[in-house]
Coordinates of C-alpha atoms in Angstrom, one line a residue:
X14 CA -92.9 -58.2 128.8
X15 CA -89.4 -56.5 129.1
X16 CA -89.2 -52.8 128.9
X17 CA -85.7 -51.4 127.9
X18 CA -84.9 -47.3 128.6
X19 CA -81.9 -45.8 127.1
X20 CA -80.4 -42.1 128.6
X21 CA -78.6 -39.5 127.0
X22 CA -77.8 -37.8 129.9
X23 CA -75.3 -35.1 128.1
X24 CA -78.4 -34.4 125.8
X25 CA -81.2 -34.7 128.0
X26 CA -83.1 -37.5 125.8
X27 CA -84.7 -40.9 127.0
X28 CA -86.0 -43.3 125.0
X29 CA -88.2 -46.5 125.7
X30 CA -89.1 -49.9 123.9
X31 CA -91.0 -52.2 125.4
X32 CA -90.9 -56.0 123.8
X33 CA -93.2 -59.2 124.3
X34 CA -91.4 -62.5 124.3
X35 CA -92.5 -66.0 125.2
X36 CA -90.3 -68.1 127.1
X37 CA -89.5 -71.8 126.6
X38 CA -91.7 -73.1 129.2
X39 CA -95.5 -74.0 128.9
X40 CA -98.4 -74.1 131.4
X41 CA -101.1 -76.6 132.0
X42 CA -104.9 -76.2 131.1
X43 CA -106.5 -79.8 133.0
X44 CA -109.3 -81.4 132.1
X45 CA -111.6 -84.2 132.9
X46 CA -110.5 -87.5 132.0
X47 CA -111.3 -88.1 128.8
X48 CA -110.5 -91.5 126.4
X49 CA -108.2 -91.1 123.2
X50 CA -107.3 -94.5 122.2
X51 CA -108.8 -97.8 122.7
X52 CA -107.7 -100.7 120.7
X53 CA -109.9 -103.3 122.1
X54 CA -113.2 -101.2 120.3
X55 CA -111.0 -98.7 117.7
X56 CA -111.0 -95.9 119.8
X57 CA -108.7 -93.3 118.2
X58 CA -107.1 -95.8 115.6
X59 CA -108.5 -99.2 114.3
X60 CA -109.5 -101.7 116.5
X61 CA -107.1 -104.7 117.2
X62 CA -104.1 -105.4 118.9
X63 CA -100.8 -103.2 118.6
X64 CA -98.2 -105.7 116.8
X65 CA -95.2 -106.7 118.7
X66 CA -92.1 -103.9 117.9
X67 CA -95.0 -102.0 116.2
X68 CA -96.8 -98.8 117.3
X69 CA -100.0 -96.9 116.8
X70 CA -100.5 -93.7 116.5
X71 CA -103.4 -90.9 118.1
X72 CA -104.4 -87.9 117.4
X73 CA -103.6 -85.4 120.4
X74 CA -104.6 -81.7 118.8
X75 CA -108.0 -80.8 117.4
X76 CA -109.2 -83.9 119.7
X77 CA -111.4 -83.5 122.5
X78 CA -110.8 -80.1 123.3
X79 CA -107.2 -79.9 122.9
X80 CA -106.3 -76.8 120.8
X81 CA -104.0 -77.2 118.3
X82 CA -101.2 -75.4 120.0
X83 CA -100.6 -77.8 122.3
X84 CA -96.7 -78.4 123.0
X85 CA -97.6 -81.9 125.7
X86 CA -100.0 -83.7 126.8
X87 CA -100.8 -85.8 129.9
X88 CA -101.8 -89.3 129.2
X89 CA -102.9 -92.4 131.4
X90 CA -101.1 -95.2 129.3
X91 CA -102.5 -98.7 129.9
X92 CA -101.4 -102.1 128.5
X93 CA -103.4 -104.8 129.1
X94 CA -104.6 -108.6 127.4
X95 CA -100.8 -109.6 127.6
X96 CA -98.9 -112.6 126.5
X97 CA -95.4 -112.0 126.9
X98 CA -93.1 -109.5 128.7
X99 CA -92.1 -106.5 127.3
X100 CA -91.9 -102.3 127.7
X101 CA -94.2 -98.9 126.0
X102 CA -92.8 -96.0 125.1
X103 CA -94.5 -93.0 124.2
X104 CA -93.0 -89.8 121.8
X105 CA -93.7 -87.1 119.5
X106 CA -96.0 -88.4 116.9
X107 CA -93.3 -89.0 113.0
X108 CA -90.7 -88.0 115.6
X109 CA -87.5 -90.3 116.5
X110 CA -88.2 -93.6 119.4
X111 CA -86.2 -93.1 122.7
X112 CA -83.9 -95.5 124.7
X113 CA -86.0 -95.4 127.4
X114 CA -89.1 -96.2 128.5
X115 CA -92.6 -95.5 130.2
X116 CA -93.6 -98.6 131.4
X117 CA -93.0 -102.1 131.4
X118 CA -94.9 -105.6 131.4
X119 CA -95.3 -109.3 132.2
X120 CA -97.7 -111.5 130.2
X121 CA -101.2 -111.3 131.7
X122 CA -100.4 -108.0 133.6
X123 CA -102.6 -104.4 133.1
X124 CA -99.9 -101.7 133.7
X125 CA -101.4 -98.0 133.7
X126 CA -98.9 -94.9 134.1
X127 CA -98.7 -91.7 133.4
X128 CA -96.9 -90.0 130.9
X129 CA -96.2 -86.1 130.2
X130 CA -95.4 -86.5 126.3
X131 CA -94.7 -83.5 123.7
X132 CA -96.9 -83.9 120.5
X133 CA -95.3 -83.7 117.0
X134 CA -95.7 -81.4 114.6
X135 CA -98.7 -83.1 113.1
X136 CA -100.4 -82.9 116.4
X137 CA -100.6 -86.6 117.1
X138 CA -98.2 -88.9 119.6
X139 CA -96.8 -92.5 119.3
X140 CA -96.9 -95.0 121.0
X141 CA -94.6 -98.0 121.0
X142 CA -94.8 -101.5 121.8
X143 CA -91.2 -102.7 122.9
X144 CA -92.7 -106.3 123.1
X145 CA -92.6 -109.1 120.6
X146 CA -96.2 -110.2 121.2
X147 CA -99.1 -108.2 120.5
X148 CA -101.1 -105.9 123.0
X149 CA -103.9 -103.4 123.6
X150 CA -103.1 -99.7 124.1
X151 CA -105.5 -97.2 126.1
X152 CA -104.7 -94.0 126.8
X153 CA -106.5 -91.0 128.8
X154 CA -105.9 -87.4 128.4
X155 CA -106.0 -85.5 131.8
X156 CA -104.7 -82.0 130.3
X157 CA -102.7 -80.3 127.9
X158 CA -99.9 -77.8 127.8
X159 CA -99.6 -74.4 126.0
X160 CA -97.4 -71.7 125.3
X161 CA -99.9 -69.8 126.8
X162 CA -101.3 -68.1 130.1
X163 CA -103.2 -71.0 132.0
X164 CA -102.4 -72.8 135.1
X165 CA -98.2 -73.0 136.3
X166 CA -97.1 -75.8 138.9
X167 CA -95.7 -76.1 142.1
X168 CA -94.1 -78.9 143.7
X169 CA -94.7 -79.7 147.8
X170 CA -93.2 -82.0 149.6
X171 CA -95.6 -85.3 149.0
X172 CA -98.0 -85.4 151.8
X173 CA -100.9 -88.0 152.3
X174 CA -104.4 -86.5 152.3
X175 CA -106.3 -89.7 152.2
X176 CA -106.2 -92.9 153.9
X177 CA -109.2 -95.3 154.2
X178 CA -107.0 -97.8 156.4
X179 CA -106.9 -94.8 159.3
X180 CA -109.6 -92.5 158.3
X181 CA -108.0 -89.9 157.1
X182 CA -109.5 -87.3 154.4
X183 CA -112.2 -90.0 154.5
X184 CA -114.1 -92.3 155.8
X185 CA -112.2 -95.3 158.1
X186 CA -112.2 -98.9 156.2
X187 CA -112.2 -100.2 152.6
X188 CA -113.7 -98.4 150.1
X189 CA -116.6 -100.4 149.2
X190 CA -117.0 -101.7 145.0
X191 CA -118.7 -99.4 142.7
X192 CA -118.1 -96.9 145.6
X193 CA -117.3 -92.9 145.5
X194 CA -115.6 -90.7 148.2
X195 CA -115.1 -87.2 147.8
X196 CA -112.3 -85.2 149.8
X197 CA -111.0 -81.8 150.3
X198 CA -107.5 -80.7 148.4
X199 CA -107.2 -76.8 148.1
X200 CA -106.8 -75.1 151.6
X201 CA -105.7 -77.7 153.6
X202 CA -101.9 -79.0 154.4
X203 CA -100.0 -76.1 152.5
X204 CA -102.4 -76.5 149.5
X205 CA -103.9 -72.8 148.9
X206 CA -107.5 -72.1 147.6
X207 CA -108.6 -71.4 143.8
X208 CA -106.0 -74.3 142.3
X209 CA -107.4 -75.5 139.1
X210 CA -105.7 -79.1 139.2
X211 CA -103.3 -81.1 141.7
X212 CA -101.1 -84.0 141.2
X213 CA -101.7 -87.2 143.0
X214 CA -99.3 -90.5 144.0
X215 CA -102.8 -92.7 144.3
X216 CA -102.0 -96.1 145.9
X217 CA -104.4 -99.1 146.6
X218 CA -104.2 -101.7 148.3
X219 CA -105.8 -104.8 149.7
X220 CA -108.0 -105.2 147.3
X221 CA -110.4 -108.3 147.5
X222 CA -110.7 -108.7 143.7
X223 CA -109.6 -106.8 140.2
X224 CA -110.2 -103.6 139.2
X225 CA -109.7 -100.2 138.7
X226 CA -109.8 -96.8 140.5
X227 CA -111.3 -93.4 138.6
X228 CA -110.3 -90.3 140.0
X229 CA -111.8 -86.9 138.8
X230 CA -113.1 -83.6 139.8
X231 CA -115.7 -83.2 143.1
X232 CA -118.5 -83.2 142.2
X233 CA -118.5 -84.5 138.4
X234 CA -119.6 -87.7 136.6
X235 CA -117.8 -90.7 136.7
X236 CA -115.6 -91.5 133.8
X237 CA -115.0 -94.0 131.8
X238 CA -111.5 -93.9 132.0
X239 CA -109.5 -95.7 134.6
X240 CA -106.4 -94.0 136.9
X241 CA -105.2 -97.4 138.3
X242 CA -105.7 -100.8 137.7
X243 CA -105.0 -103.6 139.9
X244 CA -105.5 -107.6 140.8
X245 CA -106.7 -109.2 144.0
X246 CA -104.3 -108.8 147.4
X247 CA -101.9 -105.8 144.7
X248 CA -100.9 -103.2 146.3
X249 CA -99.8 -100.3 143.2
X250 CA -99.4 -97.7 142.4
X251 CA -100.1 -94.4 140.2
X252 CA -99.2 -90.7 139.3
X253 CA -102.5 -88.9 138.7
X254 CA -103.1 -85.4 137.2
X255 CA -106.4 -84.4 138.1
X256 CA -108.5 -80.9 137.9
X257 CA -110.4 -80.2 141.4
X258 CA -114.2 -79.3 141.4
X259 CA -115.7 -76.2 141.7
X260 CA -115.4 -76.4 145.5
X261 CA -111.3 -77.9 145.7
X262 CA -112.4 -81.2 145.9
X263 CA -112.0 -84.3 143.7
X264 CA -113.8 -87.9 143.7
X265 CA -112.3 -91.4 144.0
X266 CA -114.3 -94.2 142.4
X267 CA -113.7 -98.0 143.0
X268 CA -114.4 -99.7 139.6
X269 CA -114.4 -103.1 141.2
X270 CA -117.2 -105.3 142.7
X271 CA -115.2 -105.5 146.2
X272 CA -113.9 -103.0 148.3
X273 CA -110.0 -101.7 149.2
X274 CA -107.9 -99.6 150.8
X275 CA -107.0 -96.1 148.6
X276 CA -104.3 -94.0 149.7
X277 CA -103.6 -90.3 147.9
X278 CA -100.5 -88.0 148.0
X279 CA -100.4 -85.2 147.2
X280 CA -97.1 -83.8 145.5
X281 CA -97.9 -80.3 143.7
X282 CA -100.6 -78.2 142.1
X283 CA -101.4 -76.0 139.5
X284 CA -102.5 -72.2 139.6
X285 CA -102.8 -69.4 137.8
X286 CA -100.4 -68.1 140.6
X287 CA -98.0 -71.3 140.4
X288 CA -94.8 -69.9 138.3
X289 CA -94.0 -73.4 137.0
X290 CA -94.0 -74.1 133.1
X291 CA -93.2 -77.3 131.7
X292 CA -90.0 -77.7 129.1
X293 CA -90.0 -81.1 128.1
X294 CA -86.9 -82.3 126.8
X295 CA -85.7 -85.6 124.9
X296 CA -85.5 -88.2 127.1
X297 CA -82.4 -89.4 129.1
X298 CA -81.4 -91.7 132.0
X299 CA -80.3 -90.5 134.6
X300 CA -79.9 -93.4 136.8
X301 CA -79.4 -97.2 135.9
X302 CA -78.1 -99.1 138.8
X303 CA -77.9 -102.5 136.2
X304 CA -74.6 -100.2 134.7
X305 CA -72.4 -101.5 137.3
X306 CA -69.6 -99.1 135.3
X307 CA -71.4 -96.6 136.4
X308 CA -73.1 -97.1 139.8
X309 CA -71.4 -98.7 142.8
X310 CA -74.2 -101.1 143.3
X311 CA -78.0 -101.4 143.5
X312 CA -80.3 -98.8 145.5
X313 CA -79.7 -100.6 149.1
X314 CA -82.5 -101.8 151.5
X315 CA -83.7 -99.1 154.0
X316 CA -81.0 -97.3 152.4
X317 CA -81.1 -94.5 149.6
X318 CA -79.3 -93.4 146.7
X319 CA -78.4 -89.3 146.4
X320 CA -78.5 -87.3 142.6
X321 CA -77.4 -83.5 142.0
X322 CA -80.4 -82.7 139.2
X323 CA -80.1 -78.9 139.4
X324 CA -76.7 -77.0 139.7
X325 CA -78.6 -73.5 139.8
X326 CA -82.1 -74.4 141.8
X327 CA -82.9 -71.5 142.3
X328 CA -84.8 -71.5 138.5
X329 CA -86.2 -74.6 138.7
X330 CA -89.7 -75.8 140.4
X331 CA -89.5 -79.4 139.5
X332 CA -88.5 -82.5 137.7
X333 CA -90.7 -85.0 135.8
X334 CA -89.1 -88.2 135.6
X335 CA -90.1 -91.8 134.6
X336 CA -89.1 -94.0 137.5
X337 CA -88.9 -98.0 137.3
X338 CA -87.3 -100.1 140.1
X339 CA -86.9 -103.9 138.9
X340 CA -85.0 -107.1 139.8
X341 CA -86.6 -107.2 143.3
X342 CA -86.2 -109.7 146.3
X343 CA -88.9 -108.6 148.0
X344 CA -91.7 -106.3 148.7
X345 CA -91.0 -102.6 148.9
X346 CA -91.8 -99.5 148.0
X347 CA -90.0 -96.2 146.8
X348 CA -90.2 -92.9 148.3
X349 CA -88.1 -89.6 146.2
X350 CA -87.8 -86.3 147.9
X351 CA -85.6 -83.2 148.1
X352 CA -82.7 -83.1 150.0
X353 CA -82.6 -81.2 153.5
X354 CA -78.4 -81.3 153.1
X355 CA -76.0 -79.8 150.9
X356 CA -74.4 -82.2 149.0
X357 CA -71.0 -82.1 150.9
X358 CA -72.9 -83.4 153.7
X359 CA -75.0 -85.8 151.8
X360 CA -71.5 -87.7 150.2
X361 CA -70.1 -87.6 153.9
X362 CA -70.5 -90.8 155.4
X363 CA -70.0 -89.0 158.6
X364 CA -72.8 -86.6 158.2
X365 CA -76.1 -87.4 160.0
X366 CA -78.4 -88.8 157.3
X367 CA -81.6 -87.1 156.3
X368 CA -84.6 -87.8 158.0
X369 CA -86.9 -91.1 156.3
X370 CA -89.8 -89.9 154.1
X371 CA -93.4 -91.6 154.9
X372 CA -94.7 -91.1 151.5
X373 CA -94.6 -93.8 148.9
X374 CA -93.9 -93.1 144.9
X375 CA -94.2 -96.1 143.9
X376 CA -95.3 -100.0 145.2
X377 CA -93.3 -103.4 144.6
X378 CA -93.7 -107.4 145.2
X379 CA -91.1 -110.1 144.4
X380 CA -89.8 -110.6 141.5
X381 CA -91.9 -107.2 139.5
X382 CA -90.6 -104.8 137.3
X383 CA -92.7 -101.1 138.5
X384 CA -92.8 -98.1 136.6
X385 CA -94.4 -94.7 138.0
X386 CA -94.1 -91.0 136.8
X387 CA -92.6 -88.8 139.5
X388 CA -92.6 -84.8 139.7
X389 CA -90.7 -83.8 142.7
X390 CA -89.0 -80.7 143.5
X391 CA -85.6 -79.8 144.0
X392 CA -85.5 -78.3 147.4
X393 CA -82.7 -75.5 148.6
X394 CA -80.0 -77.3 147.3
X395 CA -81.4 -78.8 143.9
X396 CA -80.4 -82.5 144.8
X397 CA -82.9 -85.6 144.9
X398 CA -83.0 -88.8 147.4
X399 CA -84.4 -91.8 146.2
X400 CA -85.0 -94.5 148.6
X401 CA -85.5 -98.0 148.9
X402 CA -87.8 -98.6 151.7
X403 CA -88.0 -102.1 151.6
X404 CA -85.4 -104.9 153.4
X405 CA -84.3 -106.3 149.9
X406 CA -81.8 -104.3 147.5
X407 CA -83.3 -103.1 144.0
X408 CA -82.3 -102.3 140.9
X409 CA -83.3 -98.1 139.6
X410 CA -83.6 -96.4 136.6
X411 CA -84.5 -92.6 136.4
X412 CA -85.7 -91.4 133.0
X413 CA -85.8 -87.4 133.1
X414 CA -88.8 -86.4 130.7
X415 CA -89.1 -82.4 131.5
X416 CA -88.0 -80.1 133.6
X417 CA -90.7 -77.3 135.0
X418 CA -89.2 -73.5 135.1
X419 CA -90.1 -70.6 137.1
X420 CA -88.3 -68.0 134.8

C-alpha cells in the first residue's frame, strides 16, 4: 500500500490517494511432502520410462493443494533405473528448454535434487531428459509460491543442527534402518520461534547399504516421498525445503534396512515476518570453470573462487542457484557463503583471506559429476565465495534460478 498526499499550500487544500500494488516477488506457502509424478507406476502422467531427449509433463496447479495462482513450485526431482549418462532439466510447462541444467547422471545412478521451478501458464511444469537412453522421473512437491501474503525467507549463515557422528541435535551414532529422530529448529542458533518452514543442506554418510532419507514435519506421518537417496559407503548430498511441526521440529527417517550417519544444515527459514519473496528468473550461468575464455582455471583445492552477485545488496535476501562441480580427482566437498570482505580486498592477493567455512553444500567422490540447489545470502557486500574443500582441483558451474527480494 502506497499513500500519496498532495499540498496546496497557497490555497489551503490537501488531497490524498492511497493505491495497492503487488510487487514482483512471491512468498512461500510449505507443505508436507507430497508425490506428483511417478513414472515407474503412472503417477501424474502414464507409466513408463521418459524417452531419451524426450520430456514429460505434470500437472503443478489444481494438484494436491496447490492453488492455481501459483507462480513456482519446489520439487524433489529424482532420476533413477539408468543406463547411460546424461542431465534433467526442469521449466515452465509449453514454455522454451534452458541451457542449463538441474541435475546430472551416470548409468545406474539415483540422483535426487531440488528444484525451485516457475509453472506455465497452463499450470503444469516440464521436465526434460537431456539423455539418449530412457529413464524414470519422480518428483515431490514440498511447497508452492504466490503472489500472495504467506511465509517470506531469510537466509543465515548455514549452520549444522544435527550430527549423529557427534551427537549433536540428536542422538550419538548411526541412525539405525527404518529409524526416526526428531530435532529442534525454531529457537535455537539464530532461528526465531513461529517459522512455518526451514531449508536444509541434508548430508549422509556411511551408510551400510542403499537407501533413502524422508524428512518432514515433527511430529507427522512418514511419507512416501524420499529427500535423498544414496548407495552403500556414499556420502551425498541434498537441499531440502521442509515445513516444521506444530512445536518447530521436524523428523528424519532412514528408508534403508541399515543404519548411517545424517548430517543437517541449516541455511534459512520462512516466516510470516521473513521479508524475502521469490522472483524467479530464466536461467543463466553464472560460472563455468570448463570456459577456459572465461575463467582463469578450475575452482583450486583448499582454495576458493570469489563472484560479485549483487551490486546493490542492500534489496536482496538471497540467491537460488543450481550448483554442479564435475571432472573430479578426488573426494571433496563444496562449501558457498557470503563474503566477510569488500571486494577490493577479496581480489587482493595481499589481503588476509576470509576465514574457511565448516558447512558442506554439496558432497563429491572421484570421478562424479554432483549437482545441489543452493540459497545463500549475499552478506554486507553482496559477493559470494565458493570453495573447494577438497585437495584435488574441480571443475564449477553456477546456474542462477531466482533471486529472493525484500522490497
Amino acid at each position: 500500500m502506497v499513500k500519496v498526499t498532495v499540498t496546496d499550500v497557497a490555497n489551503g487544500i490537501q488531497a490524498a490517494n492511497q493505491i495497492t500494488f503487488v510487487t514482483s516477488g512471491a512468498k512461500f506457502t510449505p507443505q508436507a511432502p507430497t508425490r506428483l509424478l511417478d513414472t515407474r507406476d503412472g503417477t501424474g502422467t502414464k507409466a513408463g520410462k521418459v524417452a531419451g531427449r524426450g520430456t514429460t509433463r505434470v500437472q503443478v496447479a489444481g494438484n494436491s493443494g496447490i492453488p492455481a495462482g501459483a507462480t513456482a513450485v519446489v520439487l524433489n526431482v529424482t532420476v533413477t533405473n539408468t543406463t547411460d549418462g546424461g542431465h534433467v532439466a526442469v521449466y515452465p510447462g509449453k514454455g522454451s528448454r534452458p541451457d542449463t541444467s538441474n541435475l546430472n547422471y551416470t548409468a545406474g545412478q539415483s540422483v535426487p535434487n531440488l528444484v525451485i521451478v516457475p509453472v506455465g501458464e497452463d499450470g503444469s511444469v516440464e521436465l526434460f531428459n537431456g539423455g539418449w537412453s530412457s529413464v524414470d522421473l519422480i518428483a515431490d512437491v514440498t511447497g508452492y509460491f504466490t503472489r500472495t501474503a504467506a511465509s517470506g525467507y531469510t537466509s543465515i549463515t548455514p549452520t549444522r543442527f544435527v550430527d549423529t557422528r557427534e551427537g549433536l541435535g540428536t542422538a550419538k551414532g548411526r541412525l539405525a534402518g527404518r529409524g526416526t529422530f526428531t530435532t529442534q529448529i525454531d529457537g535455537l542458533k539464530g532461528v526465531p520461534k513461529g517459522i512455518t518452514a526451514v531449508a536444509l543442506n541434508v548430508t549422509v554418510t556411511n551408510p551400510a547399504e542403499a537407501g533413502h532419507l524422508s524428512v518432514f514435519p515433527g511430529g507427522g506421518q512418514v511419507p512416501t516421498a524420499s529427500s535423498l537417496n544414496f548407495t552403500a559407503g556414499q556420502t551425498v548430498a541434498n537441499s531440502v525445503i521442509v515445513p516444521v511441526g506444530a512445536d518447530g521440529r521436524i523428523s528424519v527417517f532412514n528408508g534403508a534396512w541399515a543404519g548411517a550417519d545424517v548430517i543437517v544444515d541449516v541455511v534459512g527459514h520462512y516466516g510470516k515476518d521473513s521479508k524475502g519473496a521469490l522472483r524467479t528468473i530464466d536461467p543463466w550461468r553464472a560460472i563455468d570453470t570448463r570456459d577456459t575464455e572465461a575463467w582463469p582455471g578450475r575452482l583450486p583445492a583448499r582454495g576458493y573462487f570469489t563472484q560479485w552477485f549483487a551490486h546493490e545488496p542492500e534489496g536482496v535476501a538471497a540467491f537460488v542457484f543450481n550448483t554442479t562441480v564435475t571432472n573430479t580427482a578426488d573426494s571433496g566437498f563444496l562449501s558457498v557463503e557470503p563474503s566477510p570482505l569488500p571486494w577490493l580486498e577479496n581480489t587482493d592477493p595481499k589481503a588476509p583471506k576470509p576465514p574457511r567455512p565448516v558447512s558442506s553444500a554439496l558432497n563429491w567422490t572421484k570421478g562424479a559429476t554432483v549437482p545441489n540447489l543452493i540459497q545463500t545470502g549475499v552478506g554486507e557486500y553482496g559477493i559470494i565465495n565458493f570453495w573447494n574443500q577438497g585437495w584435488k582441483d574441480a571443475d564449477l558451474i553456477i546456474d542462477v534460478f531466482g533471486i529472493y527480494e525484500t522490497n
